Short mmCIF file of N, CA, C and O in Angstrom, two decimals:
data_model
loop_
_atom_site.label_atom_id
_atom_site.label_comp_id
_atom_site.label_asym_id
_atom_site.label_seq_id
_atom_site.Cartn_x
_atom_site.Cartn_y
_atom_site.Cartn_z
N MET A 188 18.44 17.12 10.77
CA MET A 188 18.64 16.03 9.82
C MET A 188 18.82 16.64 8.43
O MET A 188 18.00 17.45 8.01
N PRO A 189 19.86 16.26 7.69
CA PRO A 189 20.05 16.80 6.34
C PRO A 189 18.89 16.40 5.43
O PRO A 189 18.31 15.33 5.58
N VAL A 190 18.56 17.26 4.48
CA VAL A 190 17.44 17.01 3.59
C VAL A 190 17.60 15.69 2.85
O VAL A 190 16.65 14.95 2.67
N SER A 191 18.80 15.34 2.44
CA SER A 191 19.02 14.11 1.69
C SER A 191 18.74 12.87 2.53
O SER A 191 18.50 11.81 1.99
N ALA A 192 18.76 12.98 3.87
CA ALA A 192 18.52 11.83 4.75
C ALA A 192 17.03 11.59 4.99
O ALA A 192 16.66 10.56 5.53
N LEU A 193 16.18 12.52 4.60
CA LEU A 193 14.74 12.33 4.79
C LEU A 193 14.22 11.33 3.76
O LEU A 193 14.66 11.32 2.61
N PRO A 194 13.26 10.50 4.16
CA PRO A 194 12.72 9.51 3.22
C PRO A 194 11.84 10.15 2.15
O PRO A 194 11.25 11.21 2.38
N ASN A 195 11.75 9.50 1.00
CA ASN A 195 10.82 9.96 -0.04
C ASN A 195 9.40 9.66 0.40
O ASN A 195 9.15 8.76 1.20
N CYS A 196 8.46 10.40 -0.15
CA CYS A 196 7.05 10.20 0.17
C CYS A 196 6.61 8.79 -0.27
O CYS A 196 6.84 8.41 -1.42
N PRO A 197 5.97 8.00 0.62
CA PRO A 197 5.52 6.67 0.24
C PRO A 197 4.34 6.68 -0.73
O PRO A 197 4.06 5.68 -1.37
N LYS A 198 3.67 7.81 -0.85
CA LYS A 198 2.50 7.88 -1.72
C LYS A 198 2.86 8.29 -3.15
O LYS A 198 2.44 7.66 -4.11
N CYS A 199 3.69 9.35 -3.29
CA CYS A 199 4.01 9.85 -4.63
C CYS A 199 5.51 9.79 -4.93
O CYS A 199 5.92 10.23 -6.00
N THR A 200 6.31 9.29 -4.02
CA THR A 200 7.77 9.16 -4.12
C THR A 200 8.50 10.50 -4.30
O THR A 200 9.62 10.52 -4.79
N SER A 201 7.90 11.59 -3.88
CA SER A 201 8.56 12.90 -3.96
C SER A 201 9.74 12.93 -3.00
O SER A 201 9.70 12.38 -1.91
N GLU A 202 10.80 13.61 -3.41
CA GLU A 202 12.00 13.71 -2.57
C GLU A 202 11.98 14.97 -1.70
O GLU A 202 12.89 15.21 -0.93
N TYR A 203 10.91 15.79 -1.78
CA TYR A 203 10.87 17.06 -1.09
C TYR A 203 10.12 16.98 0.24
O TYR A 203 9.43 17.91 0.63
N THR A 204 10.26 15.90 0.97
CA THR A 204 9.58 15.76 2.25
C THR A 204 10.25 16.62 3.31
O THR A 204 11.41 17.00 3.18
N TYR A 205 9.49 16.94 4.36
CA TYR A 205 10.04 17.69 5.48
C TYR A 205 9.41 17.21 6.78
O TYR A 205 8.40 16.50 6.76
N GLU A 206 10.04 17.57 7.89
CA GLU A 206 9.55 17.18 9.21
C GLU A 206 8.58 18.23 9.73
O GLU A 206 8.78 19.42 9.55
N ASN A 207 7.53 17.76 10.39
CA ASN A 207 6.57 18.64 11.05
C ASN A 207 6.17 17.95 12.35
O ASN A 207 5.25 17.14 12.37
N GLY A 208 6.90 18.26 13.42
CA GLY A 208 6.66 17.58 14.70
C GLY A 208 7.01 16.11 14.56
O GLY A 208 8.09 15.77 14.08
N PRO A 209 6.11 15.20 14.95
CA PRO A 209 6.40 13.76 14.86
C PRO A 209 6.09 13.16 13.48
O PRO A 209 6.11 11.95 13.32
N LEU A 210 5.80 14.01 12.50
CA LEU A 210 5.39 13.52 11.18
C LEU A 210 6.35 13.96 10.09
O LEU A 210 7.01 15.00 10.20
N TYR A 211 6.39 13.17 9.02
CA TYR A 211 6.98 13.61 7.76
C TYR A 211 5.82 14.10 6.91
O TYR A 211 4.72 13.53 6.95
N VAL A 212 6.05 15.15 6.11
CA VAL A 212 5.00 15.72 5.26
C VAL A 212 5.53 15.87 3.84
O VAL A 212 6.68 16.25 3.63
N CYS A 213 4.69 15.55 2.87
CA CYS A 213 5.03 15.73 1.47
C CYS A 213 4.34 17.00 0.96
O CYS A 213 3.11 17.07 0.97
N PRO A 214 5.08 18.01 0.50
CA PRO A 214 4.46 19.23 0.03
C PRO A 214 3.78 19.08 -1.33
O PRO A 214 2.94 19.89 -1.70
N GLU A 215 4.12 18.02 -2.07
CA GLU A 215 3.54 17.85 -3.40
C GLU A 215 2.15 17.22 -3.36
O GLU A 215 1.25 17.65 -4.06
N CYS A 216 1.97 16.16 -2.55
CA CYS A 216 0.66 15.50 -2.52
C CYS A 216 -0.06 15.70 -1.20
O CYS A 216 -1.23 15.33 -1.07
N GLY A 217 0.63 16.27 -0.19
CA GLY A 217 -0.01 16.54 1.09
C GLY A 217 -0.06 15.34 2.04
O GLY A 217 -0.62 15.43 3.12
N HIS A 218 0.54 14.24 1.65
CA HIS A 218 0.53 13.02 2.49
C HIS A 218 1.37 13.24 3.73
O HIS A 218 2.44 13.82 3.69
N GLU A 219 0.86 12.76 4.89
CA GLU A 219 1.58 12.82 6.15
C GLU A 219 1.71 11.42 6.71
O GLU A 219 0.77 10.63 6.60
N TRP A 220 2.87 11.09 7.29
CA TRP A 220 3.05 9.78 7.90
C TRP A 220 4.00 9.89 9.07
O TRP A 220 4.84 10.79 9.11
N PRO A 221 3.86 9.00 10.06
CA PRO A 221 4.71 9.10 11.25
C PRO A 221 6.17 8.79 10.94
O PRO A 221 6.46 7.97 10.07
N MET A 222 7.06 9.44 11.66
CA MET A 222 8.50 9.23 11.44
C MET A 222 8.92 7.80 11.72
O MET A 222 9.76 7.27 11.02
N ASN A 223 8.33 7.16 12.72
CA ASN A 223 8.72 5.79 13.05
C ASN A 223 8.30 4.80 11.97
O ASN A 223 8.85 3.72 11.87
N ALA A 224 7.35 5.16 11.11
CA ALA A 224 6.94 4.27 10.01
C ALA A 224 8.06 4.16 8.99
O ALA A 224 8.25 3.11 8.37
N ALA A 225 8.82 5.21 8.79
CA ALA A 225 9.91 5.19 7.81
C ALA A 225 11.07 4.32 8.28
O ALA A 225 11.81 3.77 7.48
N GLN A 226 11.23 4.17 9.59
CA GLN A 226 12.31 3.35 10.11
C GLN A 226 12.07 1.88 9.86
O GLN A 226 13.01 1.09 9.79
N ASN A 227 10.83 1.46 9.75
CA ASN A 227 10.50 0.06 9.52
C ASN A 227 10.21 -0.21 8.05
O ASN A 227 9.35 -1.00 7.73
N ASP A 228 10.93 0.45 7.16
CA ASP A 228 10.67 0.33 5.72
C ASP A 228 10.84 -1.09 5.22
O ASP A 228 10.11 -1.52 4.34
N GLU A 229 11.79 -1.85 5.79
CA GLU A 229 11.99 -3.22 5.33
C GLU A 229 10.82 -4.12 5.73
O GLU A 229 10.58 -5.14 5.11
N ASP A 230 10.07 -3.75 6.77
CA ASP A 230 8.91 -4.52 7.20
C ASP A 230 7.63 -4.07 6.49
O ASP A 230 6.59 -4.70 6.65
N ALA A 231 7.69 -3.00 5.74
CA ALA A 231 6.50 -2.43 5.10
C ALA A 231 5.97 -3.36 4.01
O ALA A 231 6.72 -4.03 3.32
N VAL A 232 4.65 -3.36 3.86
CA VAL A 232 4.01 -4.12 2.80
C VAL A 232 3.97 -3.23 1.57
O VAL A 232 3.49 -2.10 1.63
N LYS A 233 4.50 -3.74 0.45
CA LYS A 233 4.58 -2.95 -0.78
C LYS A 233 3.77 -3.61 -1.89
O LYS A 233 3.68 -4.83 -1.95
N ASP A 234 3.21 -2.78 -2.76
CA ASP A 234 2.45 -3.30 -3.90
C ASP A 234 3.39 -3.72 -5.02
O ASP A 234 4.62 -3.70 -4.87
N ALA A 235 2.85 -4.07 -6.17
CA ALA A 235 3.65 -4.55 -7.30
C ALA A 235 4.61 -3.48 -7.81
O ALA A 235 5.65 -3.81 -8.38
N ASN A 236 4.29 -2.20 -7.61
CA ASN A 236 5.15 -1.12 -8.08
C ASN A 236 6.12 -0.62 -7.01
O ASN A 236 6.87 0.31 -7.25
N GLY A 237 6.06 -1.19 -5.82
CA GLY A 237 6.95 -0.79 -4.74
C GLY A 237 6.40 0.29 -3.83
O GLY A 237 7.09 0.75 -2.93
N ALA A 238 5.16 0.72 -4.04
CA ALA A 238 4.55 1.73 -3.17
C ALA A 238 4.16 1.07 -1.85
O ALA A 238 3.67 -0.06 -1.82
N VAL A 239 4.38 1.77 -0.75
CA VAL A 239 4.06 1.24 0.57
C VAL A 239 2.55 1.29 0.78
O VAL A 239 1.91 2.31 0.54
N LEU A 240 1.99 0.17 1.23
CA LEU A 240 0.56 0.08 1.51
C LEU A 240 0.32 0.25 3.00
O LEU A 240 1.13 -0.17 3.82
N VAL A 241 -0.81 0.87 3.35
CA VAL A 241 -1.22 1.02 4.74
C VAL A 241 -2.69 0.62 4.86
O VAL A 241 -3.41 0.55 3.86
N ASP A 242 -3.13 0.35 6.09
CA ASP A 242 -4.53 0.00 6.33
C ASP A 242 -5.44 1.11 5.80
O ASP A 242 -5.17 2.29 5.98
N GLY A 243 -6.52 0.71 5.14
CA GLY A 243 -7.50 1.66 4.63
C GLY A 243 -7.26 2.09 3.19
O GLY A 243 -8.09 2.79 2.62
N ASP A 244 -6.15 1.69 2.59
CA ASP A 244 -5.86 2.05 1.21
C ASP A 244 -6.85 1.40 0.24
O ASP A 244 -7.48 0.40 0.57
N THR A 245 -6.93 1.96 -0.95
CA THR A 245 -7.67 1.36 -2.06
C THR A 245 -6.64 0.85 -3.05
O THR A 245 -5.69 1.56 -3.38
N VAL A 246 -6.81 -0.40 -3.49
CA VAL A 246 -5.88 -1.00 -4.44
C VAL A 246 -6.65 -1.54 -5.64
O VAL A 246 -7.86 -1.74 -5.59
N THR A 247 -5.91 -1.78 -6.73
CA THR A 247 -6.47 -2.33 -7.95
C THR A 247 -5.74 -3.63 -8.26
O THR A 247 -4.51 -3.69 -8.20
N VAL A 248 -6.49 -4.67 -8.61
CA VAL A 248 -5.91 -5.97 -8.94
C VAL A 248 -5.26 -5.87 -10.32
O VAL A 248 -5.86 -5.34 -11.25
N ILE A 249 -4.02 -6.38 -10.48
CA ILE A 249 -3.29 -6.24 -11.74
C ILE A 249 -3.22 -7.53 -12.54
O ILE A 249 -2.61 -7.57 -13.60
N LYS A 250 -3.86 -8.59 -12.05
CA LYS A 250 -3.81 -9.88 -12.72
C LYS A 250 -5.09 -10.64 -12.39
O LYS A 250 -5.60 -10.54 -11.28
N ASP A 251 -5.64 -11.39 -13.36
CA ASP A 251 -6.78 -12.25 -13.05
C ASP A 251 -6.37 -13.24 -11.99
O ASP A 251 -5.34 -13.91 -12.12
N LEU A 252 -7.16 -13.33 -10.91
CA LEU A 252 -6.83 -14.23 -9.80
C LEU A 252 -7.93 -15.27 -9.64
O LEU A 252 -9.09 -14.92 -9.40
N LYS A 253 -7.58 -16.54 -9.81
CA LYS A 253 -8.54 -17.62 -9.60
C LYS A 253 -8.76 -17.77 -8.11
O LYS A 253 -7.84 -17.68 -7.31
N ILE A 254 -10.01 -18.03 -7.74
CA ILE A 254 -10.35 -18.22 -6.33
C ILE A 254 -10.32 -19.71 -6.04
O ILE A 254 -11.04 -20.49 -6.67
N LYS A 255 -9.47 -20.09 -5.12
CA LYS A 255 -9.28 -21.50 -4.78
C LYS A 255 -10.60 -22.11 -4.31
O LYS A 255 -11.30 -21.54 -3.48
N GLY A 256 -10.95 -23.27 -4.87
CA GLY A 256 -12.17 -23.96 -4.48
C GLY A 256 -13.42 -23.41 -5.11
O GLY A 256 -14.53 -23.73 -4.69
N SER A 257 -13.28 -22.58 -6.12
CA SER A 257 -14.43 -21.95 -6.77
C SER A 257 -14.11 -21.76 -8.24
O SER A 257 -12.95 -21.77 -8.65
N SER A 258 -15.15 -21.57 -9.04
CA SER A 258 -14.93 -21.29 -10.46
C SER A 258 -14.90 -19.78 -10.73
O SER A 258 -14.74 -19.36 -11.86
N SER A 259 -15.01 -18.98 -9.67
CA SER A 259 -14.98 -17.52 -9.80
C SER A 259 -13.57 -17.01 -10.01
O SER A 259 -12.59 -17.67 -9.66
N VAL A 260 -13.49 -15.80 -10.59
CA VAL A 260 -12.21 -15.15 -10.84
C VAL A 260 -12.33 -13.69 -10.45
O VAL A 260 -13.34 -13.04 -10.71
N VAL A 261 -11.28 -13.17 -9.80
CA VAL A 261 -11.19 -11.73 -9.55
C VAL A 261 -10.51 -11.14 -10.78
O VAL A 261 -9.37 -11.47 -11.08
N LYS A 262 -11.21 -10.30 -11.52
CA LYS A 262 -10.72 -9.78 -12.80
C LYS A 262 -9.70 -8.66 -12.63
O LYS A 262 -9.70 -7.95 -11.63
N VAL A 263 -8.86 -8.49 -13.63
CA VAL A 263 -7.91 -7.38 -13.68
C VAL A 263 -8.71 -6.07 -13.61
O VAL A 263 -9.75 -5.94 -14.23
N GLY A 264 -8.21 -5.11 -12.85
CA GLY A 264 -8.86 -3.81 -12.75
C GLY A 264 -9.88 -3.71 -11.64
O GLY A 264 -10.44 -2.64 -11.41
N THR A 265 -10.13 -4.80 -10.92
CA THR A 265 -11.08 -4.77 -9.80
C THR A 265 -10.52 -3.89 -8.70
O THR A 265 -9.39 -4.07 -8.26
N LYS A 266 -11.31 -2.89 -8.27
CA LYS A 266 -10.88 -2.01 -7.19
C LYS A 266 -11.30 -2.62 -5.86
O LYS A 266 -12.42 -3.10 -5.71
N VAL A 267 -10.37 -2.61 -4.92
CA VAL A 267 -10.63 -3.14 -3.58
C VAL A 267 -10.39 -1.99 -2.61
O VAL A 267 -9.29 -1.45 -2.52
N LYS A 268 -11.46 -1.62 -1.88
CA LYS A 268 -11.38 -0.48 -0.97
C LYS A 268 -11.16 -0.96 0.46
O LYS A 268 -11.54 -2.06 0.83
N ASN A 269 -10.55 -0.09 1.25
CA ASN A 269 -10.41 -0.29 2.68
C ASN A 269 -9.72 -1.60 3.04
O ASN A 269 -10.27 -2.42 3.77
N ILE A 270 -8.52 -1.81 2.51
CA ILE A 270 -7.78 -3.04 2.80
C ILE A 270 -7.26 -3.02 4.24
O ILE A 270 -7.16 -1.97 4.86
N ARG A 271 -6.95 -4.20 4.74
CA ARG A 271 -6.36 -4.34 6.07
C ARG A 271 -5.13 -5.22 5.92
O ARG A 271 -5.19 -6.31 5.34
N LEU A 272 -4.00 -4.76 6.43
CA LEU A 272 -2.75 -5.50 6.31
C LEU A 272 -2.62 -6.49 7.46
O LEU A 272 -2.90 -6.16 8.60
N VAL A 273 -2.21 -7.71 7.13
CA VAL A 273 -2.03 -8.78 8.11
C VAL A 273 -0.70 -9.47 7.85
O VAL A 273 -0.09 -9.27 6.80
N GLY A 274 -0.26 -10.28 8.77
CA GLY A 274 0.98 -11.02 8.58
C GLY A 274 0.74 -12.24 7.70
O GLY A 274 -0.39 -12.62 7.41
N GLY A 275 1.81 -12.86 7.26
CA GLY A 275 1.70 -14.08 6.47
C GLY A 275 1.93 -13.86 4.99
O GLY A 275 2.24 -12.75 4.53
N ASP A 276 1.78 -14.95 4.24
CA ASP A 276 2.02 -14.93 2.80
C ASP A 276 1.00 -14.07 2.07
O ASP A 276 1.33 -13.26 1.23
N HIS A 277 -0.28 -14.26 2.38
CA HIS A 277 -1.36 -13.44 1.83
C HIS A 277 -1.55 -12.29 2.82
O HIS A 277 -2.26 -12.44 3.81
N ASN A 278 -0.91 -11.16 2.55
CA ASN A 278 -0.80 -10.11 3.55
C ASN A 278 -1.85 -9.01 3.48
O ASN A 278 -1.72 -8.01 4.15
N ILE A 279 -2.90 -9.19 2.68
CA ILE A 279 -3.98 -8.21 2.60
C ILE A 279 -5.31 -8.92 2.87
O ILE A 279 -5.65 -9.89 2.21
N ASP A 280 -6.04 -8.43 3.87
CA ASP A 280 -7.41 -8.87 4.12
C ASP A 280 -8.34 -7.85 3.50
O ASP A 280 -8.13 -6.64 3.66
N CYS A 281 -9.38 -8.31 2.78
CA CYS A 281 -10.28 -7.36 2.15
C CYS A 281 -11.63 -8.00 1.89
O CYS A 281 -11.81 -9.20 2.08
N LYS A 282 -12.55 -7.18 1.46
CA LYS A 282 -13.87 -7.65 1.06
C LYS A 282 -14.10 -7.14 -0.36
O LYS A 282 -14.01 -5.93 -0.61
N ILE A 283 -14.36 -8.05 -1.30
CA ILE A 283 -14.56 -7.69 -2.70
C ILE A 283 -16.04 -7.82 -3.02
O ILE A 283 -16.65 -8.86 -2.75
N ASP A 284 -16.61 -6.76 -3.61
CA ASP A 284 -18.03 -6.77 -3.98
C ASP A 284 -18.34 -7.95 -4.90
O ASP A 284 -17.63 -8.19 -5.88
N GLY A 285 -19.38 -8.69 -4.59
CA GLY A 285 -19.81 -9.81 -5.41
C GLY A 285 -19.08 -11.11 -5.10
O GLY A 285 -19.47 -12.17 -5.57
N ILE A 286 -18.02 -11.04 -4.31
CA ILE A 286 -17.25 -12.24 -3.98
C ILE A 286 -17.23 -12.48 -2.48
O ILE A 286 -17.46 -13.57 -2.02
N GLY A 287 -16.93 -11.43 -1.71
CA GLY A 287 -16.90 -11.56 -0.26
C GLY A 287 -15.50 -11.35 0.30
O GLY A 287 -14.63 -10.79 -0.34
N ALA A 288 -15.30 -11.87 1.52
CA ALA A 288 -14.02 -11.71 2.21
C ALA A 288 -12.95 -12.55 1.54
O ALA A 288 -13.19 -13.69 1.15
N MET A 289 -11.77 -11.96 1.40
CA MET A 289 -10.64 -12.64 0.74
C MET A 289 -9.34 -12.20 1.36
O MET A 289 -9.25 -11.17 2.00
N LYS A 290 -8.32 -12.99 1.10
CA LYS A 290 -6.94 -12.62 1.39
C LYS A 290 -6.21 -12.53 0.07
O LYS A 290 -6.37 -13.40 -0.78
N LEU A 291 -5.43 -11.47 -0.11
CA LEU A 291 -4.67 -11.26 -1.35
C LEU A 291 -3.20 -11.11 -1.04
O LEU A 291 -2.82 -10.73 0.07
N LYS A 292 -2.36 -11.38 -2.03
CA LYS A 292 -0.94 -11.09 -1.92
C LYS A 292 -0.70 -9.69 -2.47
O LYS A 292 -1.25 -9.32 -3.52
N SER A 293 0.13 -8.93 -1.79
CA SER A 293 0.38 -7.55 -2.20
C SER A 293 1.06 -7.45 -3.55
O SER A 293 0.95 -6.44 -4.23
N GLU A 294 1.72 -8.50 -4.00
CA GLU A 294 2.41 -8.47 -5.28
C GLU A 294 1.44 -8.47 -6.48
O GLU A 294 1.84 -8.22 -7.60
N PHE A 295 0.16 -8.75 -6.25
CA PHE A 295 -0.83 -8.78 -7.32
C PHE A 295 -1.76 -7.57 -7.32
O PHE A 295 -2.80 -7.58 -7.98
N VAL A 296 -1.40 -6.52 -6.57
CA VAL A 296 -2.20 -5.30 -6.54
C VAL A 296 -1.29 -4.10 -6.72
O VAL A 296 -0.08 -4.18 -6.53
N ARG A 297 -1.90 -2.97 -7.09
CA ARG A 297 -1.18 -1.70 -7.10
C ARG A 297 -2.06 -0.67 -6.42
O ARG A 297 -3.29 -0.75 -6.47
N LYS A 298 -1.42 0.28 -5.79
CA LYS A 298 -2.11 1.32 -5.05
C LYS A 298 -2.89 2.20 -6.02
O LYS A 298 -2.37 2.61 -7.04
N ALA A 299 -4.15 2.46 -5.69
CA ALA A 299 -4.99 3.28 -6.58
C ALA A 299 -4.83 4.75 -6.26
O ALA A 299 -4.46 5.15 -5.21
#
């Protein structure tokens, strides 16, 4: 496969990725991901900056989010660890300290 046809790293967007068996590897940040994940790029869940999110990532909320049915608010800068990606409009399942289990839209977070 020509070097130009290899996908950029989903973590740091480096263009210097290479193949290593069934994985793509980024020499700049050390991130490894399966080759078949790059083929489903249009199905990938992306954050507000366009970075691809995967299960277990840590994200930061980029906008104050009102919680429906409550007077609580998730503040800008709140870190959310160990997210889980699900289908639907609110495509992130997570647990936020002090609030509990929630569903978030990926457009209101960025990868930490």
